[in-house]
Short mmCIF file of C-alpha atoms (C1' of nucleotides) in Angstrom, two decimals:
data_model
loop_
_atom_site.label_atom_id
_atom_site.label_comp_id
_atom_site.label_asym_id
_atom_site.label_seq_id
_atom_site.Cartn_x
_atom_site.Cartn_y
_atom_site.Cartn_z
CA MET A 15 -38.54 5.13 -11.74
CA LYS A 16 -36.23 3.58 -14.15
CA LYS A 17 -35.77 -0.31 -13.81
CA ILE A 18 -32.15 -0.76 -12.97
CA LEU A 19 -31.72 -4.46 -11.88
CA ASN A 20 -31.94 -5.73 -15.33
CA GLU A 21 -29.45 -3.20 -16.34
CA LEU A 22 -27.09 -4.24 -13.65
CA THR A 23 -27.55 -7.88 -14.76
CA TRP A 24 -26.76 -7.24 -18.32
CA ARG A 25 -23.56 -5.55 -17.19
CA GLY A 26 -22.72 -8.52 -15.22
CA LEU A 27 -22.47 -6.64 -11.94
CA ILE A 28 -24.56 -8.77 -9.95
CA GLN A 29 -22.94 -11.89 -8.39
CA ASN A 30 -25.29 -12.58 -5.55
CA CYS A 31 -28.42 -11.09 -4.27
CA THR A 32 -31.18 -11.72 -1.83
CA PRO A 33 -34.53 -13.18 -2.87
CA GLY A 34 -37.18 -10.63 -3.64
CA ILE A 35 -34.83 -7.87 -4.46
CA PHE A 36 -36.79 -7.13 -7.81
CA SER A 37 -39.68 -5.82 -5.65
CA ILE A 38 -37.83 -2.85 -4.44
CA GLU A 39 -36.81 -0.96 -7.65
CA ASN A 40 -40.25 0.28 -8.44
CA ASN A 41 -39.95 2.84 -5.50
CA LYS A 42 -37.30 5.35 -4.47
CA ILE A 43 -35.25 3.50 -2.10
CA THR A 44 -32.14 4.25 0.10
CA LEU A 45 -29.00 1.81 -0.39
CA TYR A 46 -25.49 1.99 0.84
CA THR A 47 -22.05 0.50 0.51
CA GLY A 48 -19.24 0.65 2.91
CA LEU A 49 -15.54 1.73 2.24
CA ASP A 50 -12.88 0.63 4.73
CA PRO A 51 -10.37 3.34 5.49
CA THR A 52 -7.63 0.59 5.78
CA SER A 53 -5.59 2.65 3.37
CA ASP A 54 -5.37 6.50 2.44
CA SER A 55 -6.43 5.87 -1.15
CA LEU A 56 -9.08 3.81 -2.99
CA HIS A 57 -8.15 1.46 -5.78
CA ILE A 58 -9.97 0.32 -8.84
CA GLY A 59 -11.53 -2.62 -7.21
CA ASN A 60 -13.65 -0.15 -4.96
CA LEU A 61 -15.05 1.62 -8.13
CA ILE A 62 -17.20 -1.40 -8.78
CA PRO A 63 -19.70 -1.01 -5.87
CA ILE A 64 -19.40 2.68 -6.26
CA SER A 65 -20.48 2.55 -9.85
CA ILE A 66 -23.52 0.61 -8.60
CA LEU A 67 -24.40 3.20 -6.31
CA ILE A 68 -24.24 5.67 -9.47
CA HIS A 69 -26.49 3.59 -11.48
CA PHE A 70 -28.84 3.64 -8.83
CA LYS A 71 -28.36 7.27 -8.25
CA ASN A 72 -28.97 7.94 -11.97
CA ALA A 73 -32.30 5.87 -11.73
CA GLY A 74 -33.46 8.17 -9.02
CA HIS A 75 -32.48 6.37 -6.05
CA ASN A 76 -30.86 7.58 -2.94
CA PRO A 77 -27.43 6.15 -2.18
CA LEU A 78 -24.93 6.50 0.78
CA ILE A 79 -21.67 5.89 1.24
CA ILE A 80 -20.42 4.83 4.69
CA ILE A 81 -16.88 5.16 5.50
CA GLY A 82 -15.85 2.36 8.16
CA GLY A 83 -14.20 4.68 10.56
CA ALA A 84 -15.37 2.25 13.42
CA THR A 85 -15.16 -1.00 11.64
CA ALA A 86 -11.59 -0.31 10.54
CA LEU A 87 -10.88 -0.14 14.31
CA ILE A 88 -11.38 -3.78 14.45
CA GLY A 89 -10.70 -5.07 10.81
CA ASP A 90 -12.66 -6.96 8.57
CA PRO A 91 -11.69 -10.58 8.84
CA SER A 92 -13.73 -11.48 5.46
CA ASP A 93 -11.48 -13.01 2.94
CA LYS A 94 -8.57 -13.24 5.31
CA ASN A 95 -6.47 -16.10 6.81
CA THR A 96 -4.90 -14.71 9.49
CA GLU A 97 -5.45 -12.13 12.26
CA ARG A 98 -5.01 -8.54 11.07
CA GLN A 99 -2.74 -6.04 12.78
CA LEU A 100 -4.92 -3.49 14.47
CA LEU A 101 -4.60 -0.06 12.70
CA ASP A 102 -3.74 3.12 14.75
CA ASN A 103 -6.36 5.64 15.35
CA ASN A 104 -4.32 8.49 13.77
CA ILE A 105 -3.70 6.50 10.69
CA ILE A 106 -7.51 5.77 10.20
CA GLU A 107 -8.19 9.40 10.57
CA TYR A 108 -5.80 10.37 8.26
CA ASN A 109 -6.94 7.70 5.89
CA ILE A 110 -10.72 8.61 6.37
CA ASN A 111 -9.91 12.44 5.26
CA SER A 112 -7.77 11.38 2.42
CA ILE A 113 -10.63 9.09 1.07
CA LYS A 114 -13.08 11.74 1.57
CA SER A 115 -11.39 14.29 -0.47
CA GLN A 116 -10.79 11.63 -2.99
CA LEU A 117 -14.53 10.96 -3.41
CA TYR A 118 -15.30 14.61 -3.38
CA ASN A 119 -13.17 14.72 -6.67
CA PHE A 120 -14.99 12.26 -8.70
CA LEU A 121 -18.41 11.83 -7.13
CA ASP A 122 -21.39 13.99 -6.57
CA ILE A 123 -21.25 14.10 -2.95
CA TYR A 124 -23.95 15.85 -0.78
CA PRO A 125 -24.61 18.82 -0.30
CA ASN A 126 -23.77 19.70 -3.82
CA GLY A 127 -24.55 16.13 -5.15
CA ARG A 128 -26.86 13.48 -4.30
CA ILE A 129 -24.64 10.78 -2.72
CA LYS A 130 -24.43 11.14 1.01
CA LEU A 131 -21.23 10.54 2.74
CA LEU A 132 -21.33 9.12 6.45
CA ASN A 133 -18.96 7.57 8.86
CA ASN A 134 -20.16 4.63 11.08
CA TYR A 135 -17.97 5.87 13.90
CA ASP A 136 -20.61 8.56 14.54
CA TRP A 137 -23.05 6.21 15.55
CA ILE A 138 -20.95 3.45 16.89
CA LYS A 139 -18.85 5.67 19.27
CA ASN A 140 -21.38 6.04 22.05
CA ILE A 141 -22.61 2.43 22.36
CA SER A 142 -21.65 0.95 25.54
CA PHE A 143 -20.39 -2.68 25.49
CA LEU A 144 -23.36 -3.69 27.94
CA ASN A 145 -25.84 -2.05 25.77
CA PHE A 146 -24.43 -3.79 22.62
CA VAL A 147 -24.20 -7.16 24.17
CA ARG A 148 -27.77 -6.92 25.47
CA ASN A 149 -29.52 -5.23 22.50
CA ILE A 150 -27.66 -6.62 19.53
CA GLY A 151 -25.68 -9.51 20.47
CA LYS A 152 -28.82 -11.24 22.08
CA TYR A 153 -30.35 -11.45 18.58
CA ILE A 154 -27.65 -13.47 16.84
CA THR A 155 -26.34 -16.90 17.78
CA ILE A 156 -23.06 -17.92 17.97
CA ASN A 157 -24.22 -20.82 15.82
CA TYR A 158 -25.14 -18.45 13.11
CA MET A 159 -21.89 -16.52 13.35
CA ILE A 160 -19.46 -19.67 13.15
CA ALA A 161 -21.30 -20.89 10.25
CA LYS A 162 -19.78 -18.39 8.15
CA ASP A 163 -17.21 -19.63 5.80
CA TYR A 164 -14.31 -17.41 6.72
CA VAL A 165 -14.90 -18.12 10.43
CA LYS A 166 -15.11 -21.95 9.88
CA LYS A 167 -11.74 -21.63 8.18
CA ARG A 168 -10.27 -19.73 10.78
CA LEU A 169 -11.49 -21.90 13.67
CA ASN A 170 -9.78 -24.92 11.81
CA ASN A 171 -6.75 -22.63 11.33
CA CYS A 172 -4.32 -23.07 14.18
CA ASN A 173 -3.72 -19.45 14.65
CA GLY A 174 -7.37 -19.12 15.56
CA MET A 175 -9.36 -15.91 15.55
CA SER A 176 -9.67 -13.24 18.03
CA PHE A 177 -12.85 -12.12 19.91
CA THR A 178 -12.32 -8.90 18.24
CA GLU A 179 -12.29 -10.06 14.82
CA PHE A 180 -15.16 -12.47 15.36
CA THR A 181 -17.39 -9.57 16.65
CA TYR A 182 -16.90 -7.78 13.37
CA GLN A 183 -19.77 -9.17 11.62
CA LEU A 184 -22.08 -7.97 14.20
CA ILE A 185 -20.65 -4.43 14.06
CA GLN A 186 -21.19 -4.19 10.43
CA GLY A 187 -24.62 -5.96 10.82
CA TYR A 188 -25.43 -3.19 13.37
CA ASP A 189 -24.38 -0.41 10.53
CA PHE A 190 -27.13 -1.86 8.35
CA PHE A 191 -29.61 -2.28 11.07
CA TYR A 192 -28.97 1.34 12.24
CA LEU A 193 -29.50 2.83 8.66
CA TYR A 194 -32.41 0.64 8.21
CA LYS A 195 -34.20 2.13 11.26
CA THR A 196 -32.98 5.77 10.99
CA LYS A 197 -32.95 6.41 7.17
CA ASN A 198 -34.94 3.49 6.00
CA CYS A 199 -32.06 2.02 4.13
CA LEU A 200 -33.33 -1.01 2.48
CA LEU A 201 -30.14 -2.39 0.46
CA GLN A 202 -26.63 -2.90 0.96
CA ILE A 203 -23.92 -3.30 -1.77
CA GLY A 204 -20.67 -5.00 -1.31
CA GLY A 205 -17.90 -7.03 -2.70
CA SER A 206 -18.38 -10.89 -3.02
CA ASP A 207 -16.28 -11.10 0.26
CA GLN A 208 -19.05 -8.98 2.12
CA TRP A 209 -21.82 -11.53 1.53
CA GLY A 210 -21.71 -12.87 5.15
CA ASN A 211 -21.54 -9.52 6.57
CA ILE A 212 -24.46 -8.18 4.60
CA ILE A 213 -26.62 -11.20 5.70
CA THR A 214 -25.79 -10.67 9.33
CA GLY A 215 -27.32 -7.19 9.21
CA ILE A 216 -30.31 -8.49 7.07
CA GLU A 217 -30.82 -11.10 9.89
CA LEU A 218 -30.55 -8.32 12.59
CA ILE A 219 -33.18 -6.24 10.96
CA LYS A 220 -35.33 -9.17 10.48
CA LYS A 221 -35.04 -10.43 14.26
CA LYS A 222 -35.20 -7.04 15.99
CA LEU A 223 -37.59 -5.12 13.87
CA SER A 224 -39.35 -7.76 11.72
CA GLY A 225 -38.01 -5.63 8.74
CA ILE A 226 -37.06 -6.95 5.40
CA ALA A 227 -33.85 -5.60 3.97
CA TYR A 228 -31.81 -6.69 0.95
CA GLY A 229 -28.19 -7.39 -0.22
CA LEU A 230 -26.49 -7.53 -3.38
CA THR A 231 -22.69 -8.31 -4.08
CA VAL A 232 -20.58 -7.63 -7.04
CA PRO A 233 -18.53 -10.18 -8.89
CA LEU A 234 -15.00 -10.27 -7.78
CA ILE A 235 -13.17 -8.89 -10.83
CA THR A 236 -10.48 -11.18 -12.05
CA LYS A 237 -8.07 -10.95 -14.89
CA ASN A 238 -7.66 -13.67 -17.45
CA ASP A 239 -5.00 -15.33 -15.24
CA GLY A 240 -7.33 -15.43 -12.38
CA SER A 241 -5.53 -12.72 -10.41
CA LYS A 242 -7.53 -10.09 -8.58
CA LEU A 243 -8.01 -7.00 -10.66
CA GLY A 244 -6.43 -3.95 -9.51
CA LYS A 245 -3.32 -5.58 -9.14
CA THR A 246 -0.60 -4.94 -11.65
CA GLN A 247 1.64 -7.95 -12.67
CA LYS A 248 4.06 -7.28 -9.62
CA GLY A 249 1.08 -7.16 -7.46
CA THR A 250 0.80 -3.72 -6.67
CA ASN A 251 -2.56 -2.07 -6.78
CA ILE A 252 -3.84 0.44 -9.24
CA TRP A 253 -4.59 3.45 -6.93
CA LEU A 254 -7.09 6.32 -7.44
CA ASN A 255 -4.59 8.59 -5.76
CA PRO A 256 -2.26 10.09 -8.52
CA LYS A 257 0.53 10.26 -6.15
CA ARG A 258 0.40 6.54 -5.62
CA THR A 259 -0.40 5.62 -9.35
CA SER A 260 0.09 8.64 -11.69
CA PRO A 261 -2.58 9.26 -14.43
CA TYR A 262 -0.13 8.04 -16.94
CA LYS A 263 0.27 4.75 -15.33
CA PHE A 264 -3.54 4.57 -14.59
CA TYR A 265 -4.23 5.26 -18.34
CA GLN A 266 -1.75 2.64 -19.44
CA PHE A 267 -3.30 0.00 -17.15
CA TRP A 268 -6.71 0.31 -18.86
CA LEU A 269 -5.18 0.67 -22.40
CA ASN A 270 -3.30 -2.68 -21.79
CA ILE A 271 -6.21 -4.92 -20.78
CA SER A 272 -6.81 -7.87 -23.00
CA ASP A 273 -9.72 -7.89 -25.46
CA ASN A 274 -11.55 -10.52 -23.37
CA GLU A 275 -11.22 -8.41 -20.34
CA ALA A 276 -12.03 -4.95 -22.44
CA GLU A 277 -15.42 -6.58 -23.34
CA LYS A 278 -16.25 -7.16 -19.53
CA PHE A 279 -14.75 -4.01 -18.38
CA ILE A 280 -16.57 -1.52 -20.65
CA LYS A 281 -19.83 -2.88 -18.90
CA TYR A 282 -18.38 -2.69 -15.27
CA TYR A 283 -16.61 0.61 -15.35
CA THR A 284 -18.35 2.85 -18.02
CA PHE A 285 -21.66 4.43 -18.02
CA LEU A 286 -22.30 4.14 -21.65
CA SER A 287 -25.63 2.82 -22.72
CA LYS A 288 -26.14 -0.67 -23.73
CA PHE A 289 -26.64 0.45 -27.24
CA GLU A 290 -23.32 2.23 -27.55
CA ILE A 291 -21.44 -0.50 -25.80
CA GLU A 292 -22.95 -3.08 -28.09
CA GLN A 293 -21.98 -1.10 -31.17
CA LEU A 294 -18.43 -0.69 -29.74
CA ILE A 295 -17.83 -4.29 -29.25
CA ILE A 296 -19.01 -5.14 -32.82
CA LYS A 297 -16.65 -2.47 -34.12
CA HIS A 298 -13.93 -3.78 -32.00
CA ARG A 299 -14.22 -7.39 -33.09
CA GLN A 300 -14.20 -6.15 -36.80
CA SER A 301 -10.71 -4.64 -36.33
CA PRO A 302 -9.49 -5.34 -33.02
CA ASN A 303 -5.99 -4.04 -33.93
CA LYS A 304 -7.45 -0.58 -33.41
CA ARG A 305 -8.21 -1.34 -29.98
CA LEU A 306 -11.22 0.71 -29.79
CA LEU A 307 -12.50 -0.71 -26.62
CA GLN A 308 -9.39 -0.44 -24.50
CA LYS A 309 -9.06 3.27 -25.67
CA LYS A 310 -12.61 4.21 -24.80
CA ILE A 311 -12.40 2.47 -21.33
CA ALA A 312 -9.09 4.24 -20.54
CA SER A 313 -10.47 7.51 -21.60
CA GLU A 314 -13.81 7.14 -19.81
CA ILE A 315 -12.13 6.23 -16.59
CA THR A 316 -9.03 8.24 -16.62
CA LYS A 317 -11.31 11.35 -17.32
CA TRP A 318 -13.75 10.37 -14.64
CA ILE A 319 -11.07 9.81 -11.99
CA HIS A 320 -8.31 12.31 -12.93
CA GLY A 321 -10.06 14.99 -15.21
CA ASN A 322 -9.63 15.86 -18.79
CA LYS A 323 -6.54 17.67 -18.35
CA ALA A 324 -4.57 14.81 -16.68
CA TYR A 325 -6.18 12.41 -19.49
CA GLU A 326 -4.95 14.37 -22.33
CA LYS A 327 -1.53 14.66 -20.82
CA ALA A 328 -1.53 10.84 -20.29
CA VAL A 329 -2.32 10.29 -23.81
CA ASN A 330 0.16 12.77 -25.17
CA THR A 331 2.88 11.18 -22.77
CA SER A 332 1.96 7.66 -24.24
CA GLU A 333 2.21 8.99 -27.93
CA ILE A 334 5.77 10.33 -27.51
CA LEU A 335 6.99 7.41 -25.31
CA PHE A 336 5.54 4.75 -27.57
CA SER A 337 6.62 6.72 -31.00
CA LYS A 338 8.95 4.73 -33.18
CA ASN A 339 11.45 7.16 -33.68
CA ILE A 340 13.49 10.15 -31.99
CA ASP A 341 11.93 12.88 -33.73
CA GLU A 342 8.73 12.63 -31.77
CA LEU A 343 11.09 13.19 -28.75
CA LYS A 344 12.31 16.40 -29.97
CA LYS A 345 8.77 17.84 -30.24
CA ILE A 346 8.11 18.32 -26.61
CA ASN A 347 9.64 21.56 -26.58
CA LYS A 348 11.68 21.26 -23.18
CA ASP A 349 8.06 20.67 -21.36
CA LEU A 350 9.58 17.90 -19.26
CA SER A 351 6.18 17.81 -17.30
CA ILE A 352 5.06 15.42 -19.91
CA PHE A 353 7.17 12.89 -18.23
CA ASN A 354 5.76 13.23 -14.91
CA GLY A 355 4.46 9.76 -13.62
CA VAL A 356 7.56 8.20 -15.57
CA PRO A 357 10.26 7.02 -13.46
CA HIS A 358 13.30 9.37 -13.66
CA LEU A 359 16.53 10.51 -12.24
CA GLU A 360 17.53 14.03 -11.99
CA ILE A 361 21.50 14.65 -12.31
CA ASN A 362 23.61 17.68 -12.80
CA LYS A 363 24.94 18.54 -16.16
CA GLU A 364 28.44 18.47 -14.87
CA PHE A 365 27.93 15.10 -13.53
CA LEU A 366 26.70 13.96 -16.75
CA GLU A 367 29.62 15.48 -18.73
CA LYS A 368 32.09 13.13 -16.93
CA GLY A 369 29.84 10.18 -18.27
CA ILE A 370 27.69 7.81 -16.45
CA THR A 371 26.85 4.00 -17.40
CA ILE A 372 23.61 2.72 -18.15
CA VAL A 373 24.12 0.21 -15.18
CA ASP A 374 24.81 3.17 -12.76
CA VAL A 375 21.76 4.84 -13.85
CA LEU A 376 19.31 1.98 -13.70
CA VAL A 377 20.74 0.34 -10.46
CA THR A 378 23.47 2.25 -8.40
CA LEU A 379 21.55 5.77 -8.83
CA SER A 380 18.12 4.67 -9.01
CA ASN A 381 17.29 1.23 -7.93
CA PHE A 382 14.94 1.14 -10.90
CA LEU A 383 16.20 -2.47 -11.35
CA SER A 384 17.40 -4.86 -8.71
CA SER A 385 20.68 -5.89 -9.67
CA LYS A 386 23.45 -5.21 -12.30
CA ASN A 387 23.38 -8.56 -13.57
CA ALA A 388 19.69 -8.00 -14.43
CA VAL A 389 20.77 -4.98 -16.60
CA TYR A 390 23.49 -6.79 -18.29
CA ARG A 391 21.03 -9.72 -18.98
CA LEU A 392 18.49 -7.05 -20.72
CA ILE A 393 21.23 -5.35 -22.57
CA HIS A 394 22.06 -8.90 -23.95
CA SER A 395 18.54 -9.60 -25.15
CA LYS A 396 18.43 -6.31 -26.72
CA ALA A 397 15.66 -5.01 -24.58
CA ILE A 398 17.27 -1.71 -23.66
CA LEU A 399 17.03 1.40 -25.90
CA VAL A 400 18.40 4.68 -25.40
CA ASN A 401 16.65 7.40 -27.23
CA LYS A 402 14.94 4.80 -29.32
CA THR A 403 18.00 3.01 -30.44
CA ILE A 404 18.88 -0.50 -29.21
CA ILE A 405 22.24 -0.72 -27.25
CA TYR A 406 24.68 -3.61 -27.28
CA GLU A 407 26.87 -2.90 -24.32
CA ASN A 408 26.74 -1.05 -20.97
CA LEU A 409 26.87 2.26 -22.83
CA CYS A 410 28.72 5.32 -21.17
CA LEU A 411 26.11 8.35 -21.46
CA THR A 412 27.29 11.87 -21.71
CA THR A 413 25.92 15.36 -22.42
CA HIS A 414 26.03 14.34 -26.26
CA ASP A 415 23.16 11.83 -25.73
CA LEU A 416 20.94 14.64 -24.32
CA ILE A 417 17.78 15.57 -26.30
CA ASP A 418 17.06 19.28 -26.23
CA GLU A 419 19.84 19.53 -23.75
CA ARG A 420 17.52 18.48 -21.23
CA PHE A 421 16.77 14.62 -21.00
CA ILE A 422 17.89 10.94 -22.13
CA LEU A 423 15.03 8.54 -22.66
CA ILE A 424 15.97 5.01 -21.62
CA GLN A 425 13.33 2.13 -22.60
CA ILE A 426 13.50 -1.05 -20.94
CA SER A 427 11.41 -3.72 -22.90
CA LYS A 428 8.52 -2.52 -24.73
CA LYS A 429 6.63 -0.67 -22.07
CA LYS A 430 8.85 0.27 -19.40
CA PHE A 431 10.51 3.89 -19.60
CA PHE A 432 12.97 5.84 -17.62
CA VAL A 433 14.15 9.37 -18.09
CA ILE A 434 17.31 11.10 -17.07
CA LYS A 435 16.75 14.85 -16.62
CA VAL A 436 19.53 17.24 -16.11
CA ILE A 437 18.95 20.14 -13.77
"C1'" G B 22 2.63 -37.81 27.30
"C1'" G B 23 4.07 -41.95 23.11
"C1'" G B 24 4.99 -42.83 18.05
"C1'" G B 25 5.82 -41.10 13.02
"C1'" A B 26 7.00 -37.71 8.79
"C1'" G B 27 9.23 -33.49 7.06
"C1'" A B 28 11.71 -28.34 6.47
"C1'" U B 29 15.43 -27.11 -0.74
"C1'" A B 30 15.04 -20.65 -4.44
"C1'" C B 31 8.71 -16.43 -5.79
"C1'" U B 32 5.56 -21.22 -5.09
"C1'" C B 33 5.21 -26.51 -5.80
"C1'" A B 34 8.85 -30.14 -5.97
"C1'" A B 35 13.30 -33.67 -7.27
"C1'" G B 36 17.94 -34.75 -5.53
"C1'" U B 37 20.43 -38.67 -0.37
"C1'" G B 38 29.04 -37.87 -0.50
"C1'" G B 39 32.17 -35.39 -5.94
"C1'" U B 40 30.87 -31.29 -13.56
"C1'" U B 41 25.14 -29.06 -8.35
"C1'" A B 42 23.89 -22.11 -8.44
"C1'" A B 43 21.21 -27.46 -7.50
"C1'" C B 44 16.23 -31.91 -12.56
"C1'" G B 45 11.10 -30.44 -13.31
"C1'" A B 46 6.42 -27.78 -13.05
"C1'" G B 47 3.98 -23.32 -12.13
"C1'" A B 48 4.87 -18.21 -11.94
"C1'" G B 49 8.15 -13.93 -13.36
"C1'" C B 50 11.50 -11.37 -16.94
"C1'" A B 51 13.07 -10.77 -21.94
"C1'" G B 52 13.09 -11.67 -27.37
"C1'" A B 53 10.38 -13.18 -31.95
"C1'" C B 54 5.33 -12.94 -33.93
"C1'" U B 55 1.32 -9.14 -33.31
"C1'" G B 56 -2.33 -4.44 -32.02
"C1'" U B 57 1.39 -1.42 -26.22
"C1'" A B 58 -3.98 -7.62 -27.09
"C1'" A B 59 -4.39 -13.11 -26.41
"C1'" A B 60 -2.23 -17.57 -27.82
"C1'" U B 61 2.29 -19.83 -29.47
"C1'" C B 62 7.46 -20.15 -29.99
"C1'" U B 63 12.76 -19.21 -27.88
"C1'" G B 64 15.89 -17.58 -24.19
"C1'" U B 65 16.42 -16.48 -19.18
"C1'" U B 66 15.51 -16.03 -13.53
"C1'" G B 67 21.31 -15.67 -6.22
"C1'" G B 68 25.32 -11.53 -6.23
"C1'" U B 69 29.77 -9.03 -7.89
"C1'" U B 70 32.86 -9.05 -12.38
"C1'" U B 71 30.99 -8.60 -18.90
"C1'" A B 72 32.72 -12.22 -18.94
"C1'" U B 73 33.35 -18.21 -17.87
"C1'" A B 74 36.59 -15.85 -12.32
"C1'" C B 75 35.12 -15.32 -7.30
"C1'" C B 76 31.52 -14.85 -3.37
"C1'" U B 77 26.90 -16.42 -0.88
"C1'" U B 78 22.67 -19.97 -0.77
"C1'" C B 79 19.07 -26.44 0.22
"C1'" G B 80 15.52 -24.65 8.56
"C1'" C B 81 19.50 -22.93 12.55
"C1'" A B 82 24.32 -24.06 15.06
"C1'" G B 83 28.27 -27.38 15.33
"C1'" G B 84 31.21 -31.60 13.59
"C1'" U B 85 33.15 -35.69 10.12
"C1'" U B 86 35.49 -35.45 5.20
"C1'" C B 87 40.53 -33.87 0.25
"C1'" G B 88 35.10 -32.89 -0.90
"C1'" A B 89 28.35 -32.15 2.13
"C1'" A B 90 21.64 -30.11 0.31
"C1'" U B 91 23.22 -35.10 0.99
"C1'" C B 92 26.82 -38.56 6.88
"C1'" C B 93 26.98 -37.40 12.48
"C1'" U B 94 25.22 -34.34 16.97
"C1'" G B 95 22.37 -30.56 19.10
"C1'" C B 96 18.40 -26.93 18.55
"C1'" U B 97 14.09 -24.56 16.34
"C1'" C B 98 9.83 -24.97 13.44
"C1'" U B 99 5.65 -27.79 10.71
"C1'" C B 100 2.39 -31.98 9.67
"C1'" C B 101 0.39 -36.84 11.02
"C1'" C B 102 -1.13 -40.90 14.34
"C1'" C B 103 -2.05 -42.94 19.19
"C1'" A B 104 -3.40 -41.00 24.39
#
RNA sequence: GGGGAGAUACUCAAGUGGUUAACGAGAGCAGACUGUAAAUCUGUUGGUUUAUACCUUCGCAGGUUCGAAUCCUGCUCUCCCCA
């Protein structure tokens, strides 16, 4: 059995763990992490605990992923300052199915692979309230429960905390208890906000079964400015679902991380060996302008999540969009699918013959920018390019501006692109 | 129940009758420099017009005034102290 905890430590993936955890890595163990179906897609923050599962799997252990079909009905209060809105059953079910099919795409899910997928609704749905209160609630004191940081915070907060959310930690604790009892699952992995919930499970196992279980949390991945990773500048998540975050955008996100971040993320998000990573970091420091690390991370993760084809397309699109001159644009041979994932507007050719202004394209017709003033401001600061040429006024575009008779490329600042396609 | 303080743009926070679309800071956006990096510097951040004009905005609703974020009245909400 390959030792794994040193590996995880080296990668910086361990934020906190319960004492004695190093004793378990010698034998094959079962471990799990939970995913909340609060949305119909995972985002890149979810990949960290998942990648730990994969490290364990590669070392020969037995990983489980628990989808929180039951716990999502309650809503995890960890890390939240206010009561959550309850989610609708149908939405949760839809989310569960979406997340499941997503996981099948990029993980070796049982029966073909080694990672088993379970839904905690399956074992929680049949528990009666009385049974739960007598058999589980009796083992955990209120004193223990209100000592949790997030509970304290909420108790001091005038909005308070509902009984429903207060019980959440017991339900998640019960999951761990159940998995320990039925599958001999010894370890739970979670984000740093999950510490309290994990500990409750361990406590329950200790009190009720005199068993010893372990927990491990991953660091909260932050960007240099302290913001949570997975959010872009505008605060939107980087999703794994290509409909929410196109492979092109996904690829660009990784390509744009800073040097500092890149040295960390290559350890978090790729499965390259320690040797390979150290070599890459050395090379990168020698000539950082080549951005070897960013490119490597972007390629590894994009291929992993979206597949080789989508990755190649994203690279191709990037090369064309970021090329300095107009000739590159002419090379695409009318294959506009290269622009999938780039914001665009489709218009009739007749419409374009009459002429259409930049402001209309970006605001009136597409809402790509929020106001006309914003466009004028950008034009004045020379931030808008049409087909790679800076414009100085609110230009009126016509069919003469079309490339290959098919499209016009508008570039806003260095990294934002907008395509007008004629149909 | 009694007393006190407050509510200003994305956030914090000045301004207490007249160049006030509102100081400043953070944040965002853009430009320069670079490597589609970081740091730095510069500009910018209500809307319409791409021009210099108008409209809307300082908790909500009224009022006083030539003129209000600023004064008055009522209301709503938040915080603090004493019961």
